[in-house]
């Protein structure tokens, strides 16, 4: 049995790889350029590269597990590419064909007057929606029988019109999936080439619009995911696992049946890896900032666990599956600087990506990016990945000078402005994940990682008043490391709306959910099962719920009282008020949930040797902060615990760079993290 585990995180610019040898504890990290045309090429290149670094051979024989984080399944939806949902159809209950058109009455932020807001195209246009007779009530009792003939007619229409991915969502099927299962049987018989997603399999909770869209997103990405997983499986010749957005992993063979659970799985792994690194260093509550080539992902960790949400979105589509609460902003190293019609400087969200990349990559890029600004100002070295990717400093300079000329600015002011706009874009994302959720950003240090994450750490400390920024070792590979820290995890939910749920009903529902979780963990080969209960509650008359953890133990009156007490506390904390002692406001139970967890052994984070002598720089070069000046350059690998670097300085390593601005100090802690604080 092999002792090596590998995590592979495919990003927009680079594919990050981490290898952990479970026998020796050795951790090996590397990166390779992503291959957007076929992400599997970058994946395989990264796996072979890290194995050669570890053993001198790319043989997979000693590998016990490979875990993959990817957004391949949903890139087509996220980027709104033409044809992303062109072959998608929808089946719903007769009389409800306009459920997607009606959607919700809410208008996105920024459109105070809804008169100016234009409703975007639906995920499935109304002409590709078919309805089938039959009706269930909210308890799952049959009101009208399923219309078999209508179902056949709908399935044949899809076959005749080239619809190859179909989502099925019948009214109240969360309470009884029988009609949906019969619809699937009809489609399999009449249109065997189609892939089908049932809402009762994807999301067994009420709210028909969100359940419908979540099911349709699952159906839309199934063909893409099956092809990608099949390609990787063939090339690897062995099983592997895929990161899920809820903070767990699942075998690839299971993921193809529920691909929506992998949405934004790379950012989820980054938040989990950062949480483990920060927790080991004594920081149970942090903000995580994952800066990549195309975007920056921000999350908040409280008591060692990233916050979860069931109110997420995939592009413009609501997604009700549990996922780590992440805010993404188009502010990465490849974000393009451009001039608006009004003549003002803008940065992002468009990105140069990995191909052609920034001007300094020398691959045919024609637009200035954030990376070009850093290169021009001397804040990153004239090469990436320890010299593997040389950078064309003169191309970056020429691009900055041309853009500055159009704006009437000096090149230095133009480049600094690009970085300032990018920093404010990132700070807005941090405020959204903290201030808008009732948290004070000043109470948290920030863990900055990803290839571009540490580059603006000092500016974010200034802008937000952060206590500190923590830059982990190998920051460019934290997401890939996070893939090796997560358990197998599946989530199950059942809607049961009641102000006074009986003990018998609670026992029956939780027994069914825990039975489903146990079966899934058995299929994954786990004998040690952990079940985490939770429930969604609200005050009677409210439209939305608060999710609270539920204790283990017997489901008796004391258990119910404990859950209600936790709801009162959570509501008070979130909204500033509660009705704990007011009998006029009853508490209503809405959804019951179980997470089935198969625990793994997490990699140990070793302490680094203490450094007695003062750190020595390896070089100097001209760097622009407030002005040009000869600035000392440090190699991070030369620094030990207790080492202090005072700005202005630059600390370089294989996958990232930390510019230490004047008035800031970076100190290495016992676990190799650089802790950056302001001296002002």
PDB file of C-alpha atoms in Angstrom, residues 470-634:
ATOM      1  CA  UNK A 470      -0.366  35.806   8.055  1.00  0.00           C
ATOM      2  CA  UNK A 471       1.457  34.403   5.019  1.00  0.00           C
ATOM      3  CA  UNK A 472       1.849  30.599   5.301  1.00  0.00           C
ATOM      4  CA  UNK A 473       4.791  28.642   3.914  1.00  0.00           C
ATOM      5  CA  UNK A 474       4.341  27.880   0.210  1.00  0.00           C
ATOM      6  CA  UNK A 475       1.349  30.240  -0.010  1.00  0.00           C
ATOM      7  CA  UNK A 476       0.800  29.432  -3.659  1.00  0.00           C
ATOM      8  CA  UNK A 477      -0.005  25.819  -2.731  1.00  0.00           C
ATOM      9  CA  UNK A 478      -2.312  26.240   0.277  1.00  0.00           C
ATOM     10  CA  UNK A 479      -5.406  25.217  -1.710  1.00  0.00           C
ATOM     11  CA  UNK A 480      -3.707  22.027  -2.884  1.00  0.00           C
ATOM     12  CA  UNK A 481      -2.543  21.382   0.708  1.00  0.00           C
ATOM     13  CA  UNK A 482      -6.114  21.947   1.908  1.00  0.00           C
ATOM     14  CA  UNK A 483      -7.276  19.079  -0.317  1.00  0.00           C
ATOM     15  CA  UNK A 484      -5.284  16.714   1.898  1.00  0.00           C
ATOM     16  CA  UNK A 485      -6.814  18.014   5.152  1.00  0.00           C
ATOM     17  CA  UNK A 486     -10.501  17.309   4.508  1.00  0.00           C
ATOM     18  CA  UNK A 487     -12.746  14.395   5.409  1.00  0.00           C
ATOM     19  CA  UNK A 488     -15.193  12.579   3.178  1.00  0.00           C
ATOM     20  CA  UNK A 489     -18.485  14.411   3.750  1.00  0.00           C
ATOM     21  CA  UNK A 490     -22.031  14.143   2.393  1.00  0.00           C
ATOM     22  CA  UNK A 491     -25.020  16.330   3.298  1.00  0.00           C
ATOM     23  CA  UNK A 492     -28.653  15.239   3.491  1.00  0.00           C
ATOM     24  CA  UNK A 493     -31.721  17.398   4.114  1.00  0.00           C
ATOM     25  CA  UNK A 494     -35.461  16.933   4.540  1.00  0.00           C
ATOM     26  CA  UNK A 495     -38.080  19.658   4.805  1.00  0.00           C
ATOM     27  CA  UNK A 496     -40.500  19.248   7.718  1.00  0.00           C
ATOM     28  CA  UNK A 497     -42.342  22.475   8.552  1.00  0.00           C
ATOM     29  CA  UNK A 498     -43.834  22.375  12.048  1.00  0.00           C
ATOM     30  CA  UNK A 499     -44.078  24.534  15.147  1.00  0.00           C
ATOM     31  CA  UNK A 500     -44.201  21.430  17.331  1.00  0.00           C
ATOM     32  CA  UNK A 501     -42.506  18.456  15.648  1.00  0.00           C
ATOM     33  CA  UNK A 502     -43.216  15.201  17.428  1.00  0.00           C
ATOM     34  CA  UNK A 503     -40.425  13.074  18.796  1.00  0.00           C
ATOM     35  CA  UNK A 504     -41.568  10.218  16.568  1.00  0.00           C
ATOM     36  CA  UNK A 505     -41.327  12.353  13.410  1.00  0.00           C
ATOM     37  CA  UNK A 506     -37.894  13.708  14.355  1.00  0.00           C
ATOM     38  CA  UNK A 507     -36.619  10.202  15.057  1.00  0.00           C
ATOM     39  CA  UNK A 508     -37.972   8.872  11.768  1.00  0.00           C
ATOM     40  CA  UNK A 509     -36.522  11.680   9.640  1.00  0.00           C
ATOM     41  CA  UNK A 510     -33.111  11.676  11.297  1.00  0.00           C
ATOM     42  CA  UNK A 511     -32.957   7.869  11.133  1.00  0.00           C
ATOM     43  CA  UNK A 512     -33.630   7.997   7.382  1.00  0.00           C
ATOM     44  CA  UNK A 513     -31.039  10.742   6.794  1.00  0.00           C
ATOM     45  CA  UNK A 514     -28.411   8.974   8.901  1.00  0.00           C
ATOM     46  CA  UNK A 515     -29.176   5.739   7.032  1.00  0.00           C
ATOM     47  CA  UNK A 516     -28.476   7.485   3.717  1.00  0.00           C
ATOM     48  CA  UNK A 517     -25.256   8.931   5.126  1.00  0.00           C
ATOM     49  CA  UNK A 518     -24.148   5.520   6.416  1.00  0.00           C
ATOM     50  CA  UNK A 519     -24.756   3.868   3.047  1.00  0.00           C
ATOM     51  CA  UNK A 520     -22.666   6.510   1.256  1.00  0.00           C
ATOM     52  CA  UNK A 521     -19.792   6.185   3.747  1.00  0.00           C
ATOM     53  CA  UNK A 522     -19.903   2.394   3.415  1.00  0.00           C
ATOM     54  CA  UNK A 523     -19.511   2.773  -0.354  1.00  0.00           C
ATOM     55  CA  UNK A 524     -16.451   4.964   0.279  1.00  0.00           C
ATOM     56  CA  UNK A 525     -14.930   2.223   2.451  1.00  0.00           C
ATOM     57  CA  UNK A 526     -15.275   3.900   5.866  1.00  0.00           C
ATOM     58  CA  UNK A 527     -16.021   1.877   8.973  1.00  0.00           C
ATOM     59  CA  UNK A 528     -15.774   4.898  11.297  1.00  0.00           C
ATOM     60  CA  UNK A 529     -18.854   7.096  10.738  1.00  0.00           C
ATOM     61  CA  UNK A 530     -19.501  10.518  12.272  1.00  0.00           C
ATOM     62  CA  UNK A 531     -22.923  12.162  11.962  1.00  0.00           C
ATOM     63  CA  UNK A 532     -23.424  15.907  12.457  1.00  0.00           C
ATOM     64  CA  UNK A 533     -27.029  17.030  12.885  1.00  0.00           C
ATOM     65  CA  UNK A 534     -28.369  20.516  12.259  1.00  0.00           C
ATOM     66  CA  UNK A 535     -31.716  22.199  11.737  1.00  0.00           C
ATOM     67  CA  UNK A 536     -33.132  25.315  10.042  1.00  0.00           C
ATOM     68  CA  UNK A 537     -35.510  27.267  12.285  1.00  0.00           C
ATOM     69  CA  UNK A 538     -37.327  30.615  12.141  1.00  0.00           C
ATOM     70  CA  UNK A 539     -39.865  32.647  14.052  1.00  0.00           C
ATOM     71  CA  UNK A 540     -43.359  31.887  12.827  1.00  0.00           C
ATOM     72  CA  UNK A 541     -44.201  34.306  10.000  1.00  0.00           C
ATOM     73  CA  UNK A 542     -40.614  34.815   8.853  1.00  0.00           C
ATOM     74  CA  UNK A 543     -39.693  33.871   5.287  1.00  0.00           C
ATOM     75  CA  UNK A 544     -36.135  32.653   5.836  1.00  0.00           C
ATOM     76  CA  UNK A 545     -34.412  30.452   8.381  1.00  0.00           C
ATOM     77  CA  UNK A 546     -31.339  30.333  10.585  1.00  0.00           C
ATOM     78  CA  UNK A 547     -29.338  27.123  10.524  1.00  0.00           C
ATOM     79  CA  UNK A 548     -28.042  25.910  13.888  1.00  0.00           C
ATOM     80  CA  UNK A 549     -26.053  22.808  14.910  1.00  0.00           C
ATOM     81  CA  UNK A 550     -28.046  20.191  16.792  1.00  0.00           C
ATOM     82  CA  UNK A 551     -26.611  18.069  19.607  1.00  0.00           C
ATOM     83  CA  UNK A 552     -26.079  14.329  19.523  1.00  0.00           C
ATOM     84  CA  UNK A 553     -28.042  12.062  21.798  1.00  0.00           C
ATOM     85  CA  UNK A 554     -31.654  10.929  22.097  1.00  0.00           C
ATOM     86  CA  UNK A 555     -34.296  13.000  20.299  1.00  0.00           C
ATOM     87  CA  UNK A 556     -36.378  13.852  23.347  1.00  0.00           C
ATOM     88  CA  UNK A 557     -37.906  17.028  24.752  1.00  0.00           C
ATOM     89  CA  UNK A 558     -34.544  18.116  26.147  1.00  0.00           C
ATOM     90  CA  UNK A 559     -32.972  17.780  22.700  1.00  0.00           C
ATOM     91  CA  UNK A 560     -35.695  19.918  21.111  1.00  0.00           C
ATOM     92  CA  UNK A 561     -35.297  22.569  23.799  1.00  0.00           C
ATOM     93  CA  UNK A 562     -31.525  22.682  23.245  1.00  0.00           C
ATOM     94  CA  UNK A 563     -31.962  23.263  19.494  1.00  0.00           C
ATOM     95  CA  UNK A 564     -34.528  26.024  20.064  1.00  0.00           C
ATOM     96  CA  UNK A 565     -32.207  27.674  22.591  1.00  0.00           C
ATOM     97  CA  UNK A 566     -29.388  27.660  20.034  1.00  0.00           C
ATOM     98  CA  UNK A 567     -31.716  29.239  17.493  1.00  0.00           C
ATOM     99  CA  UNK A 568     -32.592  32.112  19.860  1.00  0.00           C
ATOM    100  CA  UNK A 569     -28.880  32.738  20.479  1.00  0.00           C
ATOM    101  CA  UNK A 570     -27.997  32.630  16.766  1.00  0.00           C
ATOM    102  CA  UNK A 571     -30.869  34.961  15.804  1.00  0.00           C
ATOM    103  CA  UNK A 572     -29.830  37.463  18.481  1.00  0.00           C
ATOM    104  CA  UNK A 573     -26.210  37.340  17.292  1.00  0.00           C
ATOM    105  CA  UNK A 574     -27.088  37.711  13.599  1.00  0.00           C
ATOM    106  CA  UNK A 575     -29.857  40.297  13.740  1.00  0.00           C
ATOM    107  CA  UNK A 576     -29.507  41.974  17.122  1.00  0.00           C
ATOM    108  CA  UNK A 577     -32.856  40.835  18.499  1.00  0.00           C
ATOM    109  CA  UNK A 578     -34.745  37.678  19.468  1.00  0.00           C
ATOM    110  CA  UNK A 579     -38.000  36.521  21.038  1.00  0.00           C
ATOM    111  CA  UNK A 580     -36.735  33.977  23.552  1.00  0.00           C
ATOM    112  CA  UNK A 581     -39.186  35.007  26.284  1.00  0.00           C
ATOM    113  CA  UNK A 582     -42.051  36.228  24.092  1.00  0.00           C
ATOM    114  CA  UNK A 583     -44.804  33.582  23.729  1.00  0.00           C
ATOM    115  CA  UNK A 584     -46.382  35.592  20.896  1.00  0.00           C
ATOM    116  CA  UNK A 585     -43.531  34.547  18.580  1.00  0.00           C
ATOM    117  CA  UNK A 586     -43.474  30.783  18.175  1.00  0.00           C
ATOM    118  CA  UNK A 587     -40.437  28.994  16.750  1.00  0.00           C
ATOM    119  CA  UNK A 588     -41.024  27.033  13.541  1.00  0.00           C
ATOM    120  CA  UNK A 589     -38.890  24.106  12.401  1.00  0.00           C
ATOM    121  CA  UNK A 590     -38.312  23.994   8.625  1.00  0.00           C
ATOM    122  CA  UNK A 591     -35.436  21.706   7.526  1.00  0.00           C
ATOM    123  CA  UNK A 592     -33.696  18.814   9.266  1.00  0.00           C
ATOM    124  CA  UNK A 593     -30.127  18.029   8.157  1.00  0.00           C
ATOM    125  CA  UNK A 594     -27.454  15.375   8.624  1.00  0.00           C
ATOM    126  CA  UNK A 595     -23.840  15.469   7.450  1.00  0.00           C
ATOM    127  CA  UNK A 596     -22.165  12.072   7.225  1.00  0.00           C
ATOM    128  CA  UNK A 597     -18.401  12.342   7.790  1.00  0.00           C
ATOM    129  CA  UNK A 598     -15.676   9.776   7.159  1.00  0.00           C
ATOM    130  CA  UNK A 599     -12.666  11.153   9.071  1.00  0.00           C
ATOM    131  CA  UNK A 600      -9.116  11.051   7.680  1.00  0.00           C
ATOM    132  CA  UNK A 601      -5.699  11.631   9.258  1.00  0.00           C
ATOM    133  CA  UNK A 602      -4.582  15.194   8.590  1.00  0.00           C
ATOM    134  CA  UNK A 603      -0.981  16.090   7.722  1.00  0.00           C
ATOM    135  CA  UNK A 604       1.050  17.337  10.668  1.00  0.00           C
ATOM    136  CA  UNK A 605       2.453  20.857  10.414  1.00  0.00           C
ATOM    137  CA  UNK A 606       6.025  20.832  11.697  1.00  0.00           C
ATOM    138  CA  UNK A 607       7.777  23.581  13.627  1.00  0.00           C
ATOM    139  CA  UNK A 608      10.720  25.318  11.964  1.00  0.00           C
ATOM    140  CA  UNK A 609      14.160  25.761  13.548  1.00  0.00           C
ATOM    141  CA  UNK A 610      14.755  28.949  15.502  1.00  0.00           C
ATOM    142  CA  UNK A 611      17.039  31.550  13.906  1.00  0.00           C
ATOM    143  CA  UNK A 612      19.549  33.077  16.290  1.00  0.00           C
ATOM    144  CA  UNK A 613      21.384  35.412  13.942  1.00  0.00           C
ATOM    145  CA  UNK A 614      19.889  38.341  12.064  1.00  0.00           C
ATOM    146  CA  UNK A 615      18.588  37.356   8.597  1.00  0.00           C
ATOM    147  CA  UNK A 616      20.818  38.253   5.673  1.00  0.00           C
ATOM    148  CA  UNK A 617      19.463  39.541   2.361  1.00  0.00           C
ATOM    149  CA  UNK A 618      20.481  37.728  -0.813  1.00  0.00           C
ATOM    150  CA  UNK A 619      20.414  40.779  -3.098  1.00  0.00           C
ATOM    151  CA  UNK A 620      19.094  44.289  -3.637  1.00  0.00           C
ATOM    152  CA  UNK A 621      17.119  45.817  -6.497  1.00  0.00           C
ATOM    153  CA  UNK A 622      15.199  48.986  -7.272  1.00  0.00           C
ATOM    154  CA  UNK A 623      11.650  48.779  -5.893  1.00  0.00           C
ATOM    155  CA  UNK A 624       8.989  51.489  -5.909  1.00  0.00           C
ATOM    156  CA  UNK A 625       6.892  51.958  -2.750  1.00  0.00           C
ATOM    157  CA  UNK A 626       6.347  55.676  -2.089  1.00  0.00           C
ATOM    158  CA  UNK A 627       9.459  56.337  -4.226  1.00  0.00           C
ATOM    159  CA  UNK A 628      12.139  54.369  -6.024  1.00  0.00           C
ATOM    160  CA  UNK A 629      14.830  53.011  -3.723  1.00  0.00           C
ATOM    161  CA  UNK A 630      17.401  50.249  -3.527  1.00  0.00           C
ATOM    162  CA  UNK A 631      15.595  47.542  -1.533  1.00  0.00           C
ATOM    163  CA  UNK A 632      16.866  44.411   0.219  1.00  0.00           C
ATOM    164  CA  UNK A 633      15.634  41.036  -1.039  1.00  0.00           C
ATOM    165  CA  UNK A 634      15.310  38.009   1.269  1.00  0.00           C
TER     166      UNK A 634
END
